[in-house]
GROMACS .gro file of C-alpha atoms in nm:
model
  450
    1MET     CA    1  -0.225  18.423   9.843
    2ALA     CA    2   0.100  18.422  10.059
    3ARG     CA    3   0.236  18.053  10.068
    4LEU     CA    4   0.150  17.931  10.468
    5PHE     CA    5   0.507  17.809  10.527
    6GLY     CA    6   0.787  18.020  10.534
    7THR     CA    7   1.148  17.969  10.522
    8ASP     CA    8   1.133  17.745  10.887
    9GLY     CA    9   0.802  17.565  10.875
   10VAL     CA   10   0.459  17.741  10.957
   11ARG     CA   11   0.456  18.023  11.221
   12GLY     CA   12   0.263  18.296  11.373
   13ARG     CA   13   0.082  18.383  11.722
   14ALA     CA   14  -0.055  18.055  11.898
   15ASN     CA   15  -0.348  17.971  11.902
   16ASP     CA   16  -0.434  18.268  11.675
   17ASP     CA   17  -0.260  18.200  11.325
   18ILE     CA   18  -0.115  17.855  11.463
   19THR     CA   19  -0.415  17.697  11.600
   20ALA     CA   20  -0.509  17.319  11.781
   21GLU     CA   21  -0.696  17.304  11.455
   22LEU     CA   22  -0.388  17.396  11.211
   23ALA     CA   23  -0.191  17.227  11.379
   24VAL     CA   24  -0.343  16.887  11.310
   25GLU     CA   25  -0.465  16.907  10.965
   26LEU     CA   26  -0.058  16.996  10.893
   27ALA     CA   27   0.025  16.687  11.124
   28VAL     CA   28  -0.245  16.495  10.909
   29GLY     CA   29  -0.142  16.646  10.583
   30ALA     CA   30   0.183  16.509  10.652
   31ALA     CA   31   0.135  16.159  10.677
   32HIS     CA   32  -0.072  16.145  10.411
   33VAL     CA   33   0.175  16.360  10.169
   34LEU     CA   34   0.509  16.171  10.282
   35ALA     CA   35   0.297  15.852  10.188
   36ASP     CA   36   0.250  15.914   9.855
   37PHE     CA   37   0.607  16.067   9.808
   38GLY     CA   38   0.721  15.681   9.920
   39ALA     CA   39   0.888  15.879  10.198
   40PHE     CA   40   0.826  15.617  10.486
   41ARG     CA   41   0.942  15.316  10.514
   42ASP     CA   42   0.873  14.988  10.323
   43THR     CA   43   0.757  14.756  10.605
   44ALA     CA   44   0.492  14.597  10.760
   45THR     CA   45   0.473  14.839  11.067
   46ARG     CA   46   0.298  15.191  11.093
   47PRO     CA   47   0.518  15.501  11.015
   48ARG     CA   48   0.647  15.657  11.318
   49ALA     CA   49   0.704  15.991  11.394
   50ILE     CA   50   0.929  16.161  11.676
   51VAL     CA   51   0.787  16.512  11.819
   52ALA     CA   52   0.921  16.783  12.019
   53ARG     CA   53   0.898  17.119  12.166
   54ASP     CA   54   1.082  17.375  12.297
   55THR     CA   55   0.959  17.560  12.629
   56ARG     CA   56   0.703  17.810  12.552
   57PRO     CA   57   0.342  17.795  12.671
   58SER     CA   58   0.145  17.697  12.385
   59GLY     CA   59   0.398  17.396  12.328
   60PRO     CA   60   0.206  17.123  12.513
   61PHE     CA   61  -0.131  17.191  12.378
   62LEU     CA   62   0.014  17.191  12.013
   63VAL     CA   63   0.239  16.887  12.024
   64ALA     CA   64  -0.091  16.734  12.197
   65ALA     CA   65  -0.233  16.870  11.849
   66VAL     CA   66   0.024  16.736  11.599
   67SER     CA   67   0.011  16.415  11.788
   68ALA     CA   68  -0.348  16.350  11.817
   69GLY     CA   69  -0.336  16.475  11.377
   70LEU     CA   70  -0.077  16.173  11.325
   71ALA     CA   71  -0.186  15.929  11.526
   72SER     CA   72  -0.516  15.993  11.353
   73ALA     CA   73  -0.386  15.885  11.024
   74GLY     CA   74  -0.232  15.568  11.143
   75VAL     CA   75   0.119  15.682  11.278
   76ASP     CA   76   0.296  15.595  11.592
   77VAL     CA   77   0.455  15.911  11.811
   78LEU     CA   78   0.727  15.948  12.012
   79ASP     CA   79   0.672  16.275  12.232
   80ALA     CA   80   1.047  16.407  12.307
   81GLY     CA   81   0.919  16.651  12.489
   82VAL     CA   82   1.174  17.033  12.548
   83LEU     CA   83   1.430  16.920  12.365
   84PRO     CA   84   1.617  17.175  12.068
   85THR     CA   85   1.522  17.128  11.715
   86PRO     CA   86   1.889  16.982  11.583
   87GLY     CA   87   1.794  16.718  11.868
   88LEU     CA   88   1.511  16.657  11.714
   89ALA     CA   89   1.682  16.615  11.379
   90HIS     CA   90   1.941  16.360  11.551
   91LEU     CA   91   1.680  16.147  11.696
   92VAL     CA   92   1.486  16.090  11.370
   93GLU     CA   93   1.816  16.083  11.154
   94LYS     CA   94   1.949  15.774  11.455
   95THR     CA   95   1.648  15.625  11.485
   96GLY     CA   96   1.536  15.597  11.157
   97ALA     CA   97   1.209  15.794  11.203
   98ASP     CA   98   0.992  15.829  10.992
   99LEU     CA   99   0.916  16.210  11.033
  100GLY     CA  100   0.984  16.450  11.317
  101VAL     CA  101   0.770  16.758  11.420
  102MET     CA  102   0.915  17.010  11.654
  103ILE     CA  103   0.692  17.285  11.815
  104SER     CA  104   0.860  17.613  11.761
  105ALA     CA  105   0.903  17.986  11.685
  106SER     CA  106   1.316  17.966  11.722
  107HIS     CA  107   1.397  18.302  11.834
  108ASN     CA  108   1.022  18.490  11.837
  109HIS     CA  109   0.841  18.593  12.159
  110HIS     CA  110   0.667  18.347  12.315
  111ALA     CA  111   0.338  18.411  12.230
  112ASP     CA  112   0.441  18.320  11.932
  113ASN     CA  113   0.456  17.949  11.771
  114GLY     CA  114   0.551  17.729  11.495
  115ILE     CA  115   0.542  17.380  11.334
  116LYS     CA  116   0.872  17.243  11.112
  117PHE     CA  117   0.859  16.906  10.928
  118PHE     CA  118   1.134  16.653  10.893
  119ALA     CA  119   1.148  16.397  10.676
  120ARG     CA  120   1.325  16.071  10.747
  121GLY     CA  121   1.675  16.141  10.751
  122GLY     CA  122   1.674  16.403  10.972
  123THR     CA  123   1.652  16.664  10.722
  124LYS     CA  124   1.391  17.003  10.626
  125LEU     CA  125   1.104  16.944  10.382
  126PRO     CA  126   1.182  17.078  10.036
  127ASP     CA  127   0.974  17.345   9.908
  128GLU     CA  128   0.758  17.129   9.721
  129VAL     CA  129   0.691  16.865  10.008
  130GLU     CA  130   0.546  17.205  10.211
  131ASP     CA  131   0.340  17.331   9.893
  132ALA     CA  132   0.169  16.932   9.866
  133ILE     CA  133   0.092  16.935  10.248
  134GLU     CA  134  -0.046  17.304  10.211
  135ALA     CA  135  -0.275  17.238   9.945
  136ARG     CA  136  -0.390  16.906  10.108
  137LEU     CA  137  -0.522  17.076  10.423
  138GLY     CA  138  -0.916  17.024  10.476
  139GLU     CA  139  -0.987  16.739  10.221
  140SER     CA  140  -1.186  16.435  10.295
  141TRP     CA  141  -0.997  16.108  10.372
  142ASP     CA  142  -1.054  15.727  10.445
  143ARG     CA  143  -0.965  15.727  10.856
  144PRO     CA  144  -0.798  15.460  10.982
  145GLN     CA  145  -0.981  15.241  11.201
  146GLY     CA  146  -0.937  14.991  11.534
  147THR     CA  147  -0.554  14.863  11.579
  148ASP     CA  148  -0.522  15.069  11.269
  149VAL     CA  149  -0.466  15.417  11.471
  150GLY     CA  150  -0.134  15.521  11.583
  151GLU     CA  151   0.037  15.434  11.938
  152ILE     CA  152   0.154  15.795  12.095
  153ARG     CA  153   0.398  15.711  12.379
  154PRO     CA  154   0.696  15.934  12.550
  155TYR     CA  155   1.027  15.872  12.396
  156GLU     CA  156   1.274  15.825  12.728
  157ASN     CA  157   1.561  15.951  12.783
  158ALA     CA  158   1.612  16.208  12.456
  159VAL     CA  159   1.796  16.502  12.662
  160GLU     CA  160   2.067  16.237  12.753
  161GLU     CA  161   2.160  16.052  12.446
  162TYR     CA  162   2.128  16.403  12.231
  163VAL     CA  163   2.403  16.513  12.496
  164GLU     CA  164   2.598  16.244  12.475
  165HIS     CA  165   2.562  16.260  12.086
  166LEU     CA  166   2.703  16.641  12.084
  167ARG     CA  167   2.989  16.534  12.364
  168SER     CA  168   3.110  16.237  12.113
  169THR     CA  169   3.212  16.471  11.809
  170LEU     CA  170   3.469  16.633  12.057
  171THR     CA  171   3.823  16.506  11.974
  172THR     CA  172   3.983  16.711  12.261
  173ASP     CA  173   3.821  16.835  12.588
  174LEU     CA  174   3.713  17.202  12.725
  175THR     CA  175   3.898  17.100  13.052
  176GLY     CA  176   4.067  17.442  13.177
  177LEU     CA  177   3.760  17.665  12.965
  178THR     CA  178   3.550  17.878  13.189
  179VAL     CA  179   3.234  17.959  12.941
  180VAL     CA  180   2.895  18.101  13.014
  181ALA     CA  181   2.596  18.013  12.865
  182ASP     CA  182   2.299  18.178  12.781
  183CYS     CA  183   1.963  17.925  12.682
  184ALA     CA  184   1.761  18.177  12.629
  185ASN     CA  185   1.472  18.023  12.911
  186GLY     CA  186   1.422  17.807  12.565
  187ALA     CA  187   1.518  17.424  12.490
  188SER     CA  188   1.871  17.436  12.572
  189TYR     CA  189   1.795  17.469  12.952
  190LEU     CA  190   1.871  17.134  12.991
  191THR     CA  191   2.081  17.031  12.707
  192ALA     CA  192   2.362  17.305  12.667
  193PRO     CA  193   2.502  17.331  13.052
  194ALA     CA  194   2.527  16.932  13.054
  195VAL     CA  195   2.734  16.895  12.734
  196LEU     CA  196   2.961  17.164  12.800
  197ARG     CA  197   3.038  17.003  13.184
  198ALA     CA  198   3.054  16.671  13.012
  199ALA     CA  199   3.302  16.847  12.809
  200GLY     CA  200   3.514  16.926  13.110
  201ALA     CA  201   3.466  17.290  13.097
  202THR     CA  202   3.377  17.550  13.382
  203VAL     CA  203   3.022  17.629  13.293
  204HIS     CA  204   2.799  17.918  13.451
  205VAL     CA  205   2.452  17.943  13.305
  206ILE     CA  206   2.176  18.231  13.241
  207GLY     CA  207   1.868  18.210  13.120
  208ASP     CA  208   1.756  17.876  13.163
  209ARG     CA  209   1.419  17.907  13.328
  210SER     CA  210   1.193  17.665  13.172
  211ASP     CA  211   0.838  17.789  13.193
  212GLY     CA  212   0.869  17.943  12.882
  213GLY     CA  213   0.681  18.296  12.975
  214GLN     CA  214   1.005  18.458  12.900
  215ILE     CA  215   1.201  18.250  12.628
  216ASN     CA  216   1.416  18.491  12.418
  217GLU     CA  217   1.268  18.797  12.657
  218GLY     CA  218   1.622  18.984  12.681
  219VAL     CA  219   1.852  18.669  12.642
  220GLY     CA  220   1.959  18.457  12.392
  221SER     CA  221   2.131  18.518  12.063
  222THR     CA  222   1.926  18.822  11.977
  223HIS     CA  223   1.972  19.005  12.297
  224LEU     CA  224   2.307  18.968  12.425
  225GLU     CA  225   2.347  19.233  12.677
  226LYS     CA  226   2.362  18.977  13.006
  227LEU     CA  227   2.560  18.773  12.877
  228GLN     CA  228   2.849  19.020  12.832
  229ALA     CA  229   2.796  19.149  13.140
  230ALA     CA  230   2.809  18.784  13.265
  231VAL     CA  231   3.116  18.695  13.124
  232ARG     CA  232   3.308  18.995  13.241
  233GLU     CA  233   3.139  18.916  13.594
  234HIS     CA  234   3.276  18.575  13.613
  235GLY     CA  235   3.614  18.578  13.418
  236ALA     CA  236   3.506  18.393  13.167
  237ASP     CA  237   3.662  18.291  12.835
  238ALA     CA  238   3.420  18.301  12.639
  239GLY     CA  239   3.018  18.330  12.659
  240VAL     CA  240   2.758  18.125  12.414
  241ALA     CA  241   2.388  18.247  12.342
  242PHE     CA  242   2.150  18.006  12.205
  243ASP     CA  243   1.797  18.133  12.037
  244GLY     CA  244   1.442  17.981  12.166
  245ASP     CA  245   1.534  17.623  12.002
  246ALA     CA  246   1.896  17.637  11.990
  247ASP     CA  247   1.944  17.550  11.663
  248ARG     CA  248   2.170  17.887  11.622
  249CYS     CA  249   2.420  18.021  11.824
  250LEU     CA  250   2.684  18.335  11.905
  251ALA     CA  251   2.966  18.417  12.115
  252VAL     CA  252   3.139  18.669  12.294
  253ASP     CA  253   3.507  18.691  12.387
  254ALA     CA  254   3.643  18.748  12.730
  255ASP     CA  255   3.610  19.155  12.692
  256GLY     CA  256   3.239  19.089  12.581
  257THR     CA  257   3.272  19.169  12.197
  258VAL     CA  258   3.052  19.000  12.048
  259ILE     CA  259   3.184  18.705  11.764
  260ASP     CA  260   2.889  18.699  11.516
  261GLY     CA  261   2.793  18.387  11.290
  262ASP     CA  262   3.016  18.543  10.967
  263GLN     CA  263   3.337  18.521  11.282
  264ILE     CA  264   3.249  18.177  11.398
  265MET     CA  265   3.222  18.030  11.038
  266ALA     CA  266   3.568  18.157  10.959
  267ILE     CA  267   3.697  18.043  11.278
  268LEU     CA  268   3.563  17.703  11.203
  269ALA     CA  269   3.670  17.718  10.846
  270LEU     CA  270   3.987  17.843  10.872
  271ASP     CA  271   4.026  17.542  11.102
  272LEU     CA  272   3.900  17.249  10.856
  273HIS     CA  273   4.096  17.404  10.627
  274GLU     CA  274   4.436  17.418  10.849
  275ARG     CA  275   4.313  16.986  10.889
  276GLY     CA  276   4.298  16.903  10.524
  277GLU     CA  277   3.886  16.869  10.612
  278LEU     CA  278   3.731  17.142  10.483
  279ALA     CA  279   3.592  16.995  10.161
  280ASP     CA  280   3.698  17.145   9.842
  281ASP     CA  281   3.805  17.435  10.033
  282THR     CA  282   3.419  17.581  10.057
  283LEU     CA  283   3.240  17.743  10.289
  284VAL     CA  284   2.876  17.762  10.200
  285VAL     CA  285   2.710  18.109  10.323
  286THR     CA  286   2.385  18.337  10.219
  287VAL     CA  287   2.358  18.666  10.096
  288MET     CA  288   2.317  18.828  10.427
  289SER     CA  289   2.714  18.732  10.493
  290ASN     CA  290   2.920  19.031  10.532
  291LEU     CA  291   3.162  19.108  10.284
  292GLY     CA  292   3.448  19.082  10.539
  293LEU     CA  293   3.408  18.659  10.539
  294LYS     CA  294   3.388  18.684  10.219
  295LEU     CA  295   3.737  18.893  10.166
  296ALA     CA  296   3.882  18.701  10.479
  297MET     CA  297   3.820  18.344  10.293
  298ARG     CA  298   3.998  18.467   9.954
  299GLU     CA  299   4.277  18.533  10.145
  300HIS     CA  300   4.324  18.192  10.308
  301GLY     CA  301   4.216  17.997   9.995
  302ILE     CA  302   3.858  17.947  10.084
  303ASN     CA  303   3.616  17.964   9.836
  304LEU     CA  304   3.254  18.060   9.910
  305ALA     CA  305   2.890  17.936   9.798
  306GLN     CA  306   2.642  18.163   9.834
  307THR     CA  307   2.257  18.070   9.912
  308ALA     CA  308   1.914  18.248   9.944
  309VAL     CA  309   1.878  18.289  10.391
  310GLY     CA  310   1.785  18.005  10.529
  311ASP     CA  311   1.958  17.687  10.678
  312ARG     CA  312   1.744  17.456  10.507
  313TYR     CA  313   1.908  17.649  10.140
  314VAL     CA  314   2.255  17.616  10.284
  315LEU     CA  315   2.175  17.260  10.320
  316GLU     CA  316   2.061  17.172  10.011
  317GLU     CA  317   2.366  17.337   9.857
  318MET     CA  318   2.601  17.162  10.083
  319THR     CA  319   2.460  16.848  10.005
  320LEU     CA  320   2.457  16.913   9.631
  321GLY     CA  321   2.819  16.962   9.634
  322GLY     CA  322   2.962  16.722   9.944
  323TYR     CA  323   3.057  17.003  10.173
  324VAL     CA  324   3.088  17.037  10.556
  325LEU     CA  325   3.068  17.361  10.632
  326GLY     CA  326   2.834  17.605  10.588
  327GLY     CA  327   2.554  17.846  10.807
  328GLU     CA  328   2.418  18.273  10.836
  329GLN     CA  329   2.569  18.549  11.032
  330SER     CA  330   2.273  18.532  11.251
  331GLY     CA  331   2.462  18.184  11.384
  332HIS     CA  332   2.294  17.876  11.215
  333VAL     CA  333   2.575  17.694  11.176
  334VAL     CA  334   2.517  17.316  10.974
  335MET     CA  335   2.806  17.085  11.025
  336SER     CA  336   2.759  16.826  10.830
  337ARG     CA  337   2.974  16.549  10.929
  338TYR     CA  338   2.765  16.578  11.262
  339ALA     CA  339   2.416  16.707  11.170
  340THR     CA  340   2.154  16.710  10.943
  341THR     CA  341   2.073  17.111  10.999
  342GLY     CA  342   2.193  17.385  11.208
  343ASP     CA  343   2.272  17.270  11.566
  344GLY     CA  344   2.422  17.598  11.784
  345GLU     CA  345   2.569  17.368  12.085
  346LEU     CA  346   2.712  17.164  11.820
  347THR     CA  347   2.853  17.463  11.698
  348ALA     CA  348   2.982  17.616  12.040
  349LEU     CA  349   3.115  17.290  12.158
  350HIS     CA  350   3.362  17.294  11.810
  351LEU     CA  351   3.410  17.724  11.897
  352LEU     CA  352   3.527  17.620  12.197
  353GLN     CA  353   3.746  17.288  12.105
  354ARG     CA  354   3.901  17.524  11.818
  355MET     CA  355   4.006  17.775  12.159
  356ALA     CA  356   4.144  17.480  12.351
  357THR     CA  357   4.310  17.313  12.076
  358SER     CA  358   4.501  17.621  11.939
  359GLY     CA  359   4.585  17.793  12.237
  360ARG     CA  360   4.436  18.110  12.175
  361SER     CA  361   4.174  18.356  12.273
  362LEU     CA  362   3.832  18.421  12.062
  363ARG     CA  363   3.926  18.711  12.044
  364GLU     CA  364   4.219  18.660  11.886
  365LEU     CA  365   4.032  18.374  11.676
  366GLY     CA  366   3.787  18.619  11.590
  367ALA     CA  367   4.078  18.893  11.508
  368VAL     CA  368   4.056  18.633  11.119
  369MET     CA  369   3.806  18.831  10.958
  370THR     CA  370   3.746  19.217  10.958
  371ARG     CA  371   3.399  19.264  10.928
  372MET     CA  372   3.216  19.544  10.675
  373PRO     CA  373   3.007  19.804  10.860
  374GLN     CA  374   2.677  19.712  10.831
  375SER     CA  375   2.388  19.849  10.924
  376LEU     CA  376   2.025  19.610  10.950
  377ILE     CA  377   1.676  19.783  10.965
  378ASN     CA  378   1.392  19.533  11.004
  379VAL     CA  379   1.093  19.799  10.837
  380LYS     CA  380   0.777  19.669  11.018
  381GLY     CA  381   0.380  19.738  10.883
  382VAL     CA  382   0.466  19.718  10.503
  383ASP     CA  383   0.325  19.492  10.257
  384LYS     CA  384   0.666  19.206  10.248
  385GLN     CA  385   0.530  19.044   9.937
  386ARG     CA  386   0.577  19.368   9.689
  387ALA     CA  387   0.951  19.416   9.798
  388GLY     CA  388   1.048  19.262   9.485
  389ILE     CA  389   0.805  19.414   9.270
  390ASP     CA  390   0.746  19.775   9.340
  391HIS     CA  391   0.933  20.019   9.106
  392GLY     CA  392   0.982  20.287   9.312
  393VAL     CA  393   1.203  20.080   9.581
  394GLN     CA  394   1.379  19.907   9.309
  395GLU     CA  395   1.491  20.201   9.170
  396ALA     CA  396   1.619  20.319   9.511
  397VAL     CA  397   1.763  20.006   9.568
  398ARG     CA  398   1.980  20.072   9.227
  399ALA     CA  399   2.083  20.398   9.297
  400ALA     CA  400   2.259  20.302   9.643
  401GLU     CA  401   2.414  20.039   9.483
  402ALA     CA  402   2.564  20.287   9.232
  403GLU     CA  403   2.619  20.548   9.508
  404LEU     CA  404   2.864  20.247   9.711
  405GLY     CA  405   3.024  20.082   9.404
  406ASP     CA  406   3.280  19.862   9.503
  407ASN     CA  407   3.262  19.951   9.845
  408GLY     CA  408   2.935  19.838  10.021
  409ARG     CA  409   2.650  19.646   9.934
  410VAL     CA  410   2.258  19.676   9.986
  411LEU     CA  411   2.025  19.381  10.014
  412LEU     CA  412   1.676  19.433  10.092
  413ARG     CA  413   1.431  19.115  10.142
  414PRO     CA  414   1.124  19.005  10.254
  415SER     CA  415   1.193  18.813  10.585
  416GLY     CA  416   1.066  18.473  10.589
  417THR     CA  417   0.936  18.429  10.971
  418GLU     CA  418   0.816  18.750  11.038
  419PRO     CA  419   0.607  18.988  10.851
  420LEU     CA  420   0.864  19.291  10.748
  421VAL     CA  421   1.098  19.402  10.487
  422ARG     CA  422   1.478  19.343  10.607
  423VAL     CA  423   1.705  19.636  10.437
  424MET     CA  424   2.074  19.555  10.494
  425VAL     CA  425   2.353  19.773  10.341
  426GLU     CA  426   2.705  19.776  10.374
  427ALA     CA  427   2.976  20.051  10.325
  428ALA     CA  428   3.317  20.202  10.429
  429THR     CA  429   3.168  20.338  10.678
  430GLN     CA  430   2.897  20.334  10.934
  431GLU     CA  431   2.797  20.646  10.884
  432HIS     CA  432   2.780  20.570  10.511
  433ALA     CA  433   2.560  20.240  10.566
  434ASP     CA  434   2.315  20.370  10.786
  435GLU     CA  435   2.238  20.698  10.625
  436ILE     CA  436   2.148  20.435  10.286
  437ALA     CA  437   1.977  20.183  10.520
  438GLU     CA  438   1.767  20.465  10.647
  439ARG     CA  439   1.699  20.611  10.288
  440LEU     CA  440   1.598  20.251  10.133
  441ALA     CA  441   1.399  20.187  10.474
  442GLY     CA  442   1.269  20.538  10.447
  443VAL     CA  443   1.095  20.382  10.067
  444VAL     CA  444   1.047  20.071  10.169
  445ARG     CA  445   0.791  20.277  10.413
  446GLU     CA  446   0.649  20.467  10.167
  447ARG     CA  447   0.613  20.281   9.885
  448LEU     CA  448   0.531  19.951  10.084
  449ALA     CA  449   0.209  20.074  10.376
  450LEU     CA  450  -0.047  19.887  10.421
   0.00000   0.00000   0.00000
């Protein structure tokens, strides 16, 4: 049976896969498991949780269900309303709350939704704790009565507190920079414009609808075309794009050229390295990062530590090694001095600050690395669980790797958040990368078809 939790919580079609009933059970299970693990404060008061959501239409009923489940298990709940995922993580850490629950499906379609948990301190739950929660779904339990049930009330000023936290991380203001911010019609529609303006930038905003019916639709970090056009239209110095829950950021320069997560990490790593603040001269990345990043960092004396895909695994490696910067090509960037998880708005602020302090354009800064030509194909309608064990698929991968030699690489992996297999190929030329990726995708479709 497939694991309920993916690389970033539980995710699926809202009111089909992700139902109110499941939300209640997950909340109750989380309360019980975290209590058993000794994760709640040793105090006479009830445990406290903070719940937040993005703008999706299904968000309110899922927040209500999660809140009901937690309160029924004797946990007090603060409802922070619409807030980016990293904003929730920050508030959990700041307030000493015992648990955080984010209702979001990140960059997915508006009909999807998800539930992800944060432990005390604002960190994502380890796999073993998620598995323990899943194992206890539907179990019978002794329900608290009377005044022992939890209270549910709003978290006042959640947006303002998060915006102030972001602004406080800057050492230089952004006066003189003109920026376009694409909020993906998601959770950053209030916070991103507010913090960029508070930092002194001139800001033009797109993708700032709050109804959630168009979250990620043609906007945000997965659809940069409107941002590119807006940057050129306004003569902006840069554009920054977030996803639905604003835990990732991509950028475009003044010409509309994309600056991806690898380039952003390279820019921030060099900044920290030059200031002697990059711990152990190491940047933490995932297996999806472009080979060009590795080559560029090696040239500047910076090491790479590599993890599985998912910012939770990046953060685990950062914690283990005491590193301060890591992330993913997709734009999840973790700056552990200021955040406990990937934070798109924090990333954007520090990228823009690097422009302000260096006096260099984003195009100049992004040129620190040359991306190897890369082809990525998402193969749908296949059994992703068999991708790593099917003999024919693995033979095709080995043959492709032998063909590429030292001039490229192959990565074939099941998505942790969507029902598909990702085929990624890097090669000396785009044509060669595309050709091998198409060939491997064909093998995956043939061998793993449902």
